[in-house]
Coordinates of C-alpha atoms in Angstrom, one line a residue:
Chain I
M22 CA 42.8 16.3 23.4
S23 CA 39.6 18.1 23.5
A24 CA 41.0 21.3 25.1
L25 CA 41.1 22.8 21.7
R26 CA 37.5 22.2 20.8
M27 CA 36.0 23.1 24.1
P28 CA 35.9 26.9 23.9
R29 CA 34.2 26.8 20.5
V30 CA 31.4 24.5 21.9
A31 CA 31.0 26.8 25.0
T32 CA 30.5 29.9 22.9
L33 CA 28.0 28.1 20.8
Q34 CA 26.1 26.9 23.8
L35 CA 25.9 30.2 25.6
K36 CA 23.2 31.9 23.5
P37 CA 20.5 29.2 23.4
W38 CA 20.9 28.8 27.2
R39 CA 20.3 32.5 28.0
S40 CA 17.1 32.6 26.0
K41 CA 16.0 29.4 27.5
G42 CA 16.7 30.8 31.0
W43 CA 14.0 33.4 30.6
G44 CA 11.4 31.1 29.5
R45 CA 12.4 28.8 32.4
I46 CA 12.1 31.6 35.0
A47 CA 8.7 32.8 33.6
F48 CA 7.3 29.3 33.8
L49 CA 8.7 28.7 37.3
V50 CA 7.1 32.2 38.4
I51 CA 3.7 31.1 36.9
T52 CA 4.0 27.7 38.8
S53 CA 5.1 29.3 42.1
V54 CA 2.0 31.6 41.9
L55 CA -0.2 28.6 41.3
M56 CA 1.5 26.9 44.3
L57 CA 1.0 29.9 46.6
V58 CA -2.6 30.8 45.7
P59 CA -4.2 28.6 48.2
M60 CA -1.8 29.8 50.9
Y61 CA -2.6 33.5 50.0
L62 CA -6.4 32.8 50.1
L63 CA -6.0 31.0 53.5
V64 CA -4.0 33.9 55.0
V65 CA -6.3 36.8 53.6
S66 CA -9.6 35.0 54.1
A67 CA -8.7 34.5 57.8
F68 CA -9.3 38.3 58.3
K69 CA -12.4 38.8 56.0
S70 CA -16.2 38.4 56.6
Q71 CA -18.1 35.5 55.0
Q72 CA -19.7 38.0 52.5
D73 CA -16.3 39.5 51.7
I74 CA -14.7 36.2 51.1
L75 CA -17.4 35.0 48.8
A76 CA -17.8 38.4 46.9
H77 CA -14.2 39.3 46.5
P78 CA -12.0 36.4 47.3
F79 CA -8.8 37.4 45.8
S80 CA -8.8 41.2 46.5
V81 CA -7.9 42.7 49.8
S82 CA -9.4 46.1 51.0
P83 CA -7.6 47.0 54.2
D84 CA -10.4 48.8 55.8
Q85 CA -12.5 45.7 55.8
L86 CA -9.9 43.4 57.4
T87 CA -10.6 42.2 61.0
T88 CA -9.1 40.0 63.6
E89 CA -12.4 39.1 65.1
Y90 CA -12.7 35.7 63.4
L91 CA -9.2 34.8 64.2
K92 CA -9.8 35.6 68.0
K93 CA -13.0 33.6 67.8
A94 CA -11.2 30.6 66.3
A95 CA -8.6 30.9 69.0
T96 CA -11.1 30.7 71.7
N97 CA -13.4 28.2 69.9
P98 CA -15.1 26.1 72.8
D99 CA -15.1 23.0 70.4
F100 CA -11.2 23.2 70.1
N101 CA -8.8 25.0 72.3
I102 CA -6.1 25.7 70.0
L103 CA -3.5 26.4 72.7
K104 CA -4.1 23.1 74.4
G105 CA -3.9 21.5 70.9
Y106 CA -0.5 22.9 70.4
A107 CA 0.6 21.8 73.9
V108 CA -0.8 18.2 73.5
T109 CA 0.8 18.0 70.0
I110 CA 4.1 19.3 71.1
L111 CA 4.1 16.8 74.0
F112 CA 3.6 13.9 71.5
V113 CA 6.2 15.2 69.3
V114 CA 8.9 15.4 71.9
S115 CA 8.0 12.1 73.6
V116 CA 7.9 10.3 70.4
N117 CA 11.2 11.7 69.3
V118 CA 12.9 11.0 72.6
L119 CA 11.6 7.5 72.7
S120 CA 12.4 6.8 69.0
V121 CA 16.1 7.8 69.4
A122 CA 16.4 5.9 72.5
L123 CA 15.0 2.6 71.2
A124 CA 16.3 2.8 67.4
G125 CA 19.8 4.0 68.3
P126 CA 21.1 1.0 70.3
V127 CA 19.3 -1.7 67.9
S128 CA 20.9 0.0 64.9
Y129 CA 24.2 0.0 66.4
V130 CA 24.1 -3.8 67.0
I131 CA 22.8 -4.3 63.5
A132 CA 25.6 -2.2 61.9
R133 CA 28.4 -3.6 63.9
R134 CA 27.4 -7.4 63.8
G135 CA 27.8 -9.2 60.6
E136 CA 25.9 -12.3 61.4
R137 CA 22.8 -13.4 59.4
R138 CA 20.4 -13.1 62.1
Y139 CA 21.2 -9.4 62.4
R140 CA 20.7 -8.9 58.8
M141 CA 17.3 -10.6 59.1
L142 CA 16.5 -8.5 62.0
L143 CA 17.1 -5.4 59.8
L144 CA 14.8 -6.9 57.1
L145 CA 12.1 -7.5 59.6
F146 CA 12.1 -3.8 60.9
V147 CA 12.3 -2.5 57.3
A148 CA 9.3 -4.7 56.2
G149 CA 7.3 -2.5 58.6
T150 CA 7.5 0.4 56.0
F151 CA 5.2 -1.5 53.6
I152 CA 2.4 -1.6 56.1
P153 CA -0.2 1.2 55.7
S154 CA -0.7 2.6 59.3
Q155 CA -4.4 3.1 58.6
V156 CA -4.8 -0.7 58.1
L157 CA -2.7 -1.3 61.4
V158 CA -4.7 1.0 63.6
I159 CA -7.8 -1.5 63.7
P160 CA -5.8 -4.3 65.3
V161 CA -3.6 -2.0 67.4
V162 CA -6.9 -0.8 69.1
Y163 CA -7.5 -4.2 70.3
T164 CA -3.8 -4.8 71.3
L165 CA -4.0 -1.6 73.2
K166 CA -7.2 -2.6 74.9
F167 CA -5.6 -5.8 76.0
L168 CA -2.8 -3.8 77.5
G169 CA -5.1 -1.4 79.2
L170 CA -3.5 1.5 77.2
M171 CA -6.5 2.3 74.8
G172 CA -7.4 6.0 74.9
T173 CA -4.4 6.9 76.9
I174 CA -1.3 9.1 76.3
P175 CA 1.3 6.3 76.7
G176 CA -0.6 4.0 74.4
F177 CA -0.6 6.5 71.7
V178 CA 3.0 7.5 72.1
L179 CA 4.0 3.8 72.0
F180 CA 2.1 3.1 68.9
E181 CA 3.4 6.3 67.2
T182 CA 7.0 5.5 68.3
T183 CA 6.7 2.1 66.7
L184 CA 5.7 3.7 63.4
T185 CA 9.0 5.7 63.4
L186 CA 11.2 2.7 64.0
P187 CA 11.4 1.0 60.5
F188 CA 12.8 4.0 58.8
S189 CA 14.9 5.3 61.7
I190 CA 16.7 2.0 62.2
F191 CA 17.2 1.6 58.3
L192 CA 18.7 5.1 58.3
Y193 CA 20.7 4.9 61.5
A194 CA 22.3 1.4 60.7
G195 CA 23.3 2.7 57.3
Y196 CA 24.8 5.7 58.9
I197 CA 26.7 3.9 61.6
M198 CA 28.2 1.6 59.0
T199 CA 30.0 4.7 57.6
I200 CA 31.6 5.4 61.1
P201 CA 34.9 3.6 61.5
A202 CA 34.5 0.7 64.0
S203 CA 38.2 1.3 65.1
L204 CA 36.8 4.2 67.2
D205 CA 34.5 2.2 69.3
E206 CA 37.1 -0.6 69.5
A207 CA 39.6 1.9 71.0
A208 CA 37.0 2.9 73.7
A209 CA 36.2 -0.6 74.4
V210 CA 39.8 -1.4 75.1
D211 CA 39.8 1.5 77.6
G212 CA 37.1 -0.6 79.4
A213 CA 34.0 1.3 78.3
G214 CA 30.9 -1.1 78.1
K215 CA 28.8 -1.3 74.9
H216 CA 26.1 1.0 76.1
R217 CA 28.7 3.7 77.2
V218 CA 30.6 3.3 73.7
F219 CA 27.4 3.7 71.7
W220 CA 26.1 6.8 73.6
S221 CA 29.3 8.6 74.2
I222 CA 31.4 7.8 71.1
V223 CA 29.0 6.7 68.3
F224 CA 25.8 8.5 69.0
P225 CA 27.5 12.0 68.8
L226 CA 28.8 11.2 65.4
M227 CA 25.3 10.2 64.1
K228 CA 24.1 13.8 64.4
P229 CA 23.2 14.4 60.8
A230 CA 21.1 11.2 60.6
V231 CA 19.4 11.8 64.0
V232 CA 18.6 15.5 63.0
T233 CA 17.0 14.3 59.8
M234 CA 14.9 11.6 61.6
V235 CA 13.8 14.1 64.2
I236 CA 12.6 16.5 61.6
L237 CA 10.8 13.9 59.7
N238 CA 9.1 12.4 62.8
T239 CA 8.2 15.8 64.0
F240 CA 6.2 16.5 60.6
S241 CA 4.7 13.1 60.6
V242 CA 3.5 13.1 64.4
W243 CA 2.3 16.7 64.1
N244 CA 0.3 16.1 60.9
D245 CA -1.1 12.6 61.8
F246 CA -4.8 12.4 61.8
V247 CA -6.2 8.9 61.7
N248 CA -4.1 7.5 64.7
P249 CA -4.8 10.2 67.3
Q250 CA -8.5 10.3 66.0
I251 CA -9.0 6.6 66.7
I252 CA -6.6 5.9 69.6
L253 CA -7.2 9.0 71.6
G254 CA -10.9 9.2 70.4
P255 CA -13.2 12.1 70.9
G256 CA -14.2 10.5 74.3
S257 CA -10.7 11.2 75.8
G258 CA -11.1 14.9 75.4
L259 CA -7.5 15.0 74.1
Y260 CA -7.3 16.9 70.8
T261 CA -4.0 17.2 68.8
V262 CA -4.0 20.1 66.1
T263 CA -5.2 17.9 63.4
T264 CA -8.1 16.3 65.3
G265 CA -9.1 19.4 66.7
V266 CA -9.1 21.0 63.4
Y267 CA -11.5 18.1 62.2
A268 CA -13.6 18.6 65.2
A269 CA -13.8 22.4 64.6
V270 CA -14.1 22.6 60.8
S271 CA -16.0 19.4 59.8
Q272 CA -19.4 20.6 61.0
Y273 CA -19.0 24.2 59.8
S274 CA -17.3 23.4 56.4
T275 CA -19.2 26.2 54.5
D276 CA -18.8 28.8 57.3
Y277 CA -15.6 30.3 55.9
T278 CA -15.1 32.6 58.9
V279 CA -14.7 29.3 61.0
V280 CA -12.7 27.5 58.4
F281 CA -10.0 29.8 57.3
P282 CA -8.9 31.2 60.7
T283 CA -8.8 27.8 62.2
L284 CA -6.7 26.4 59.4
L285 CA -4.4 29.3 59.5
L286 CA -3.8 28.8 63.4
A287 CA -3.2 25.1 62.6
V288 CA -0.6 25.5 60.0
A289 CA 1.2 28.6 61.2
P290 CA 3.6 27.1 63.6
L291 CA 4.6 24.3 61.2
L292 CA 5.2 26.8 58.4
V293 CA 7.3 28.9 60.6
I294 CA 9.4 26.0 61.6
F295 CA 9.6 25.0 58.0
V296 CA 10.8 28.4 56.8
L297 CA 13.4 28.5 59.6
L298 CA 14.6 25.0 59.0
Q299 CA 14.0 24.5 55.3
K300 CA 17.6 23.8 54.5
H301 CA 17.6 20.9 57.0
V302 CA 14.3 19.6 56.1
I303 CA 15.2 19.5 52.3
S304 CA 18.8 18.1 52.8
G305 CA 17.6 15.7 55.4
L306 CA 14.9 14.3 53.2
T307 CA 17.5 14.0 50.4
A308 CA 19.9 12.2 52.6
G309 CA 17.2 9.7 53.9
A310 CA 16.1 9.1 50.2
T311 CA 19.3 8.5 48.4
K312 CA 20.4 5.9 51.0
G313 CA 17.0 4.1 50.4
Chain G
M9 CA 27.3 -14.3 79.0
R10 CA 27.6 -10.8 79.9
A11 CA 28.2 -9.7 76.3
R12 CA 25.1 -11.5 75.4
L13 CA 23.0 -9.6 78.1
T14 CA 24.4 -6.3 76.8
T15 CA 23.3 -7.1 73.2
I16 CA 19.9 -8.3 74.5
S17 CA 19.5 -4.9 76.4
M18 CA 20.3 -3.0 73.3
V19 CA 18.1 -5.0 70.8
G20 CA 15.4 -6.0 73.2
P21 CA 13.4 -2.7 73.9
A22 CA 12.9 -1.8 70.3
L23 CA 12.2 -5.4 69.2
V24 CA 9.6 -6.0 71.9
L25 CA 7.7 -2.7 71.0
F26 CA 7.9 -3.5 67.3
V27 CA 6.5 -7.1 67.9
V28 CA 3.8 -5.9 70.4
M29 CA 2.6 -2.9 68.3
L30 CA 3.2 -4.1 64.8
V31 CA 3.8 -7.9 64.2
I32 CA 1.1 -9.0 66.7
P33 CA -1.4 -6.6 65.2
V34 CA -0.7 -7.7 61.6
G35 CA -1.2 -11.3 62.9
L36 CA -4.4 -10.2 64.7
S37 CA -5.7 -8.6 61.3
L38 CA -5.1 -12.0 59.6
Y39 CA -7.0 -13.8 62.4
L40 CA -9.9 -11.2 62.4
S41 CA -10.2 -11.5 58.7
L42 CA -11.4 -15.0 59.1
T43 CA -14.0 -14.1 61.7
D44 CA -17.5 -12.3 61.6
W45 CA -16.5 -10.1 64.6
D46 CA -18.6 -7.1 65.2
G47 CA -16.2 -5.5 67.6
Y48 CA -18.2 -6.4 70.8
S49 CA -19.1 -10.1 71.0
A50 CA -16.9 -12.0 73.2
N51 CA -16.7 -15.1 71.0
P52 CA -16.6 -14.3 67.3
A53 CA -17.3 -17.1 65.1
I54 CA -14.6 -18.4 62.6
V55 CA -16.2 -18.0 59.1
G56 CA -13.1 -19.1 57.1
L57 CA -12.7 -17.3 53.8
K58 CA -16.2 -15.9 53.7
N59 CA -15.0 -12.3 54.2
Y60 CA -12.8 -12.6 51.3
V61 CA -15.4 -14.2 49.2
N62 CA -17.8 -11.4 50.1
L63 CA -15.1 -9.0 49.2
T64 CA -15.2 -10.2 45.6
H65 CA -19.1 -9.7 45.5
S66 CA -19.1 -6.2 47.1
A67 CA -19.6 -3.6 44.5
E68 CA -18.5 -1.0 47.0
A69 CA -15.3 -2.6 48.0
I70 CA -14.4 -3.3 44.3
R71 CA -15.0 0.3 43.3
A72 CA -12.9 1.5 46.2
G73 CA -10.2 -0.9 44.9
W74 CA -10.3 0.5 41.4
V75 CA -10.4 4.2 42.9
T76 CA -7.4 3.4 44.8
L77 CA -5.5 1.9 42.1
L78 CA -6.4 4.6 39.7
I79 CA -5.2 7.3 42.2
A80 CA -2.0 5.3 42.7
A81 CA -1.2 4.7 39.0
V82 CA -2.2 8.3 37.6
G83 CA -0.7 10.0 40.7
T84 CA 2.6 8.0 40.6
V85 CA 3.3 8.8 36.9
L86 CA 2.3 12.5 37.4
L87 CA 4.4 12.9 40.7
S88 CA 7.4 11.3 38.9
V89 CA 7.1 13.2 35.7
L90 CA 6.6 16.6 37.4
G91 CA 9.1 15.6 39.9
L92 CA 12.0 15.1 37.5
G93 CA 10.8 17.9 35.1
F94 CA 10.9 20.5 37.9
A95 CA 14.2 19.2 39.4
L96 CA 15.8 19.8 36.1
L97 CA 14.3 23.4 36.0
V98 CA 15.4 24.3 39.5
N99 CA 18.8 22.4 39.5
G100 CA 21.7 24.6 40.3
A101 CA 22.6 26.6 43.2
S102 CA 21.2 30.2 42.7
R103 CA 19.1 31.9 45.2
L104 CA 16.2 32.1 42.9
N105 CA 16.3 28.2 42.5
A106 CA 16.4 27.9 46.3
F107 CA 13.2 30.1 46.6
F108 CA 11.5 28.0 43.8
R109 CA 12.3 24.8 45.6
I110 CA 10.8 25.9 48.9
V111 CA 7.7 27.0 47.1
L112 CA 7.3 23.8 45.3
F113 CA 8.0 21.8 48.5
Y114 CA 6.0 23.7 51.2
P115 CA 2.5 22.0 50.8
H116 CA 4.1 18.7 51.9
V117 CA 4.7 20.4 55.3
L118 CA 1.0 20.8 55.9
S119 CA -1.1 18.0 57.0
A120 CA -3.2 16.2 54.4
L121 CA -6.4 17.0 56.5
V122 CA -5.7 20.9 56.4
V123 CA -4.8 20.7 52.7
G124 CA -8.1 18.9 52.0
F125 CA -10.2 21.5 54.0
L126 CA -8.3 24.4 52.4
W127 CA -9.0 23.0 48.7
S128 CA -12.6 22.1 49.6
A129 CA -13.0 25.8 50.7
V130 CA -11.4 26.8 47.3
L131 CA -13.1 24.3 45.1
G132 CA -16.5 23.7 46.7
T133 CA -19.9 24.5 45.3
S134 CA -20.1 27.7 47.3
G135 CA -16.2 28.0 47.6
V136 CA -13.8 30.7 46.5
V137 CA -13.3 29.8 43.0
N138 CA -17.1 29.3 42.2
G139 CA -18.0 32.5 44.2
W140 CA -15.7 34.4 41.9
L141 CA -16.9 32.8 38.7
T142 CA -20.5 33.6 39.8
S143 CA -19.5 37.2 40.4
K144 CA -18.2 37.4 36.9
G145 CA -21.5 36.0 35.7
A146 CA -20.1 32.5 34.7
E147 CA -21.5 29.1 35.3
V148 CA -20.4 27.2 38.6
L149 CA -18.0 24.4 38.0
P150 CA -18.6 21.0 39.9
F151 CA -15.1 20.5 41.0
L152 CA -16.3 18.4 44.0
S153 CA -20.0 17.7 43.2
N154 CA -19.5 15.6 40.0
P155 CA -18.1 12.2 40.6
N156 CA -15.6 12.4 37.7
W157 CA -14.5 15.9 38.6
A158 CA -14.2 15.0 42.2
L159 CA -11.9 12.1 41.6
A160 CA -9.8 14.3 39.2
S161 CA -9.8 17.2 41.9
L162 CA -8.6 14.7 44.5
I163 CA -5.8 13.5 42.2
G164 CA -4.8 17.0 41.4
V165 CA -4.7 18.1 45.0
L166 CA -2.7 15.1 45.9
V167 CA -0.2 16.0 43.2
W168 CA -0.1 19.7 44.1
A169 CA 0.7 18.6 47.8
G170 CA 3.2 15.9 47.0
F171 CA 5.2 16.6 43.9
G172 CA 7.6 18.7 45.9
V173 CA 9.1 15.7 47.6
N174 CA 9.9 14.0 44.2
V175 CA 11.5 17.1 43.2
V176 CA 13.7 17.1 46.2
L177 CA 14.5 13.5 45.6
Y178 CA 15.3 14.0 42.0
L179 CA 17.5 16.9 42.9
A180 CA 19.5 14.7 45.2
G181 CA 19.8 12.2 42.3
L182 CA 21.0 14.8 39.8
Q183 CA 24.0 15.6 42.3
T184 CA 25.2 12.0 41.6
V185 CA 25.2 12.5 37.8
S186 CA 28.9 12.6 36.7
R187 CA 30.1 15.8 35.6
D188 CA 32.8 14.3 33.5
L189 CA 30.3 12.3 31.5
L190 CA 28.2 15.4 31.1
E191 CA 31.1 17.5 29.8
A192 CA 32.3 14.5 27.6
A193 CA 28.8 14.2 26.0
R194 CA 28.8 18.0 25.4
I195 CA 32.2 17.8 23.8
D196 CA 31.2 15.1 21.5
G197 CA 28.5 17.3 20.3
A198 CA 25.5 15.5 21.8
S199 CA 22.3 17.5 21.9
S200 CA 20.9 18.3 25.1
R201 CA 18.1 15.8 24.4
Q202 CA 20.7 13.2 23.7
T203 CA 22.7 14.0 26.9
F204 CA 19.6 13.8 29.0
F205 CA 18.5 10.3 27.6
D206 CA 21.9 8.8 27.4
V207 CA 23.8 10.2 30.4
T208 CA 21.5 11.8 32.9
L209 CA 18.5 9.5 33.0
P210 CA 20.6 6.3 33.3
A211 CA 22.5 7.8 36.2
L212 CA 19.1 8.6 37.8
A213 CA 17.9 5.1 37.6
P214 CA 18.1 4.2 41.3
V215 CA 16.4 7.6 42.3
V216 CA 13.6 6.8 39.8
T217 CA 13.0 3.5 41.7
V218 CA 13.0 5.3 45.1
N219 CA 10.5 7.7 43.7
L220 CA 8.1 5.3 42.1
V221 CA 8.0 2.9 45.2
L222 CA 7.6 5.8 47.7
S223 CA 4.8 7.4 45.6
L224 CA 3.1 4.2 45.1
V225 CA 3.1 3.2 48.8
T226 CA 2.0 6.7 49.9
L227 CA -0.9 6.9 47.2
L228 CA -2.2 3.4 48.0
K229 CA -3.0 4.5 51.6
T230 CA -4.6 7.8 50.7
Y231 CA -7.1 8.6 53.5
D232 CA -6.8 12.0 55.3
L233 CA -7.3 14.1 52.1
V234 CA -10.7 12.0 51.3
V235 CA -12.0 12.8 54.7
S236 CA -11.4 16.5 54.4
L237 CA -11.7 17.1 50.6
T238 CA -14.7 15.1 49.4
G239 CA -15.8 12.9 52.4
G240 CA -15.7 10.0 50.0
G241 CA -18.5 11.6 47.9
P242 CA -20.2 12.4 45.8
A243 CA -22.0 9.1 45.9
G244 CA -19.0 7.3 47.0
S245 CA -17.0 8.2 43.9
T246 CA -13.8 9.0 45.8
Q247 CA -13.8 6.3 48.5
T248 CA -10.4 4.8 48.6
A249 CA -9.5 1.5 50.1
A250 CA -8.2 3.0 53.4
Y251 CA -11.3 5.0 53.7
L252 CA -13.7 2.1 53.2
I253 CA -11.7 -0.1 55.6
L254 CA -12.1 2.4 58.5
W255 CA -15.6 3.1 57.7
D256 CA -16.6 -0.7 57.6
S257 CA -14.6 -1.3 60.7
F258 CA -15.8 1.5 62.9
H259 CA -19.1 2.8 61.5
N260 CA -20.5 -0.4 60.2
N261 CA -18.9 -2.6 62.9
A262 CA -17.9 -5.1 60.4
L263 CA -14.5 -5.8 61.7
G264 CA -14.1 -9.1 60.2
F265 CA -14.9 -7.7 56.7
G266 CA -12.8 -4.7 57.4
S267 CA -9.8 -6.8 58.3
A268 CA -10.2 -8.9 55.2
Q269 CA -10.0 -5.7 53.1
S270 CA -6.9 -4.7 55.3
V271 CA -5.1 -7.7 54.5
V272 CA -5.9 -7.5 50.8
L273 CA -4.6 -3.8 50.8
M274 CA -1.4 -4.9 52.7
V275 CA -0.7 -7.7 50.1
I276 CA -1.4 -5.4 47.1
T277 CA 0.8 -2.7 48.6
A278 CA 3.8 -5.0 49.4
G279 CA 3.4 -6.8 46.1
L280 CA 3.1 -3.7 43.8
A281 CA 6.1 -2.0 45.8
L282 CA 8.2 -5.1 45.5
T283 CA 7.4 -5.7 41.8
V284 CA 8.3 -2.2 41.0
A285 CA 11.6 -2.3 42.8
R286 CA 12.4 -5.7 41.2
L287 CA 11.5 -4.5 37.6
R288 CA 13.5 -1.4 38.2
S289 CA 16.6 -3.3 39.6
R290 CA 16.5 -5.2 36.3
A291 CA 16.5 -2.1 34.4
D292 CA 19.3 -0.7 36.4
Q293 CA 21.4 -3.8 35.6
G294 CA 20.5 -3.5 32.0
V295 CA 21.9 0.0 32.0
R296 CA 25.1 -1.1 33.8
A297 CA 25.6 -4.2 31.4

């Protein structure tokens, strides 16, 4: 019924759309510049002297650039950045492995069993998302002391894994519900146990949800500051990238030849990962959110 | 019997860890908030609700509470409005839009600690912007050295670093808006303003809820950025609740008092998040009715 009227409307709308289009792009270009200025300053200032940074912050004169300060930051005795990367990667990998190993099976049980107590179990886990982790860290210190795990790598990894459980279980359980139960019933008839059914039939089908969670957990473990700072503590000598940056930068906050190169070394790996994986990051975040 | 053992072996490990590292600590927080513990003494005395009463008299804690609520309220509004606005601007599958999305989102990947140090180098008294202003013969601006400016700078940086997430969430929501309805509205001669308010916005209702709750919960626990951008200053003007809780607990050794503040923050966070979710779900139903 509207087929006759449609073309006319379309031609009417074309013109204002185009003129609006240029305004839109100009506005977005200006916004992008504003978004990128701090990153531009971070990158160029890492190669400049203090005097050059303060006198000509925005301009770059190629003959004055030097990698001296970057080298100094990389070999800073207060904070060995390579060790920082290694420690952080160890934490990221352990938390991710443990998180999947623990959240996967429990989500499977919650998704496949309709009883009230399993719905309550899901609610219990999800309630964990409302608890600010900075608030939690104080009593956790005493729980870890009681267990003899305070200041240790296992203690930190276990706590950090716990923080990933609420959202992981929520996401995984929701995702498993979209996988037909007839698949695992067939495998069960063939004599596979529950664990076997989960890990070899259901788990491979959960890949998109798992990838999302791994990416989100990687960013949150890498960027966490308060938990490693308090649980590992300065006394343990274990620095992650963020606690190392804090140790290296906070005392010298006005010596920009320390600040900028150190910050650049801290963010470079994450930015590279983000640029390579940006599609997964953005779509993963989207998947996680619309199901919430 | 065997089936039950299997279920226990699948649920047990996650549940035990969750209870030991989260449920028990929350209970411990409640208990500690009723004591005068300093973190060392073996037998802290139970003081009842004294810490909570002291909380209502503590000018510092009350200010931190208001600062936190202000950050959460102003920040949530800005994040949601900018998030939706920019989502509408970069919606559509062009390469240019994909680039803009990455640029708007990237600060979220950086740790808040690094973001704070970076912006303090940009906005500090002897920082990049003021250095540049001085070289042009202009006055230095007190971005981080005047209490009001510092709070505004803190909120500004939080928004700069965070609104990309809201853009992405709204973009996801925009995919769920019915094309048929949009087309029908266009055919019926609805202006783009009418289409937005009568078709797009109602369809986005659930995403609006997710955005509001997520922003609120995140902003109420603002901590890392305070440490690296302002250090709580000048004169305590940017101390947030999370900042003061950790300060009182670990620097002042007032663990009982810190725990009472934690409990209040937990209750307020859960209360506000649930209230927003409930109000929004009523709004969603109103739209459907």
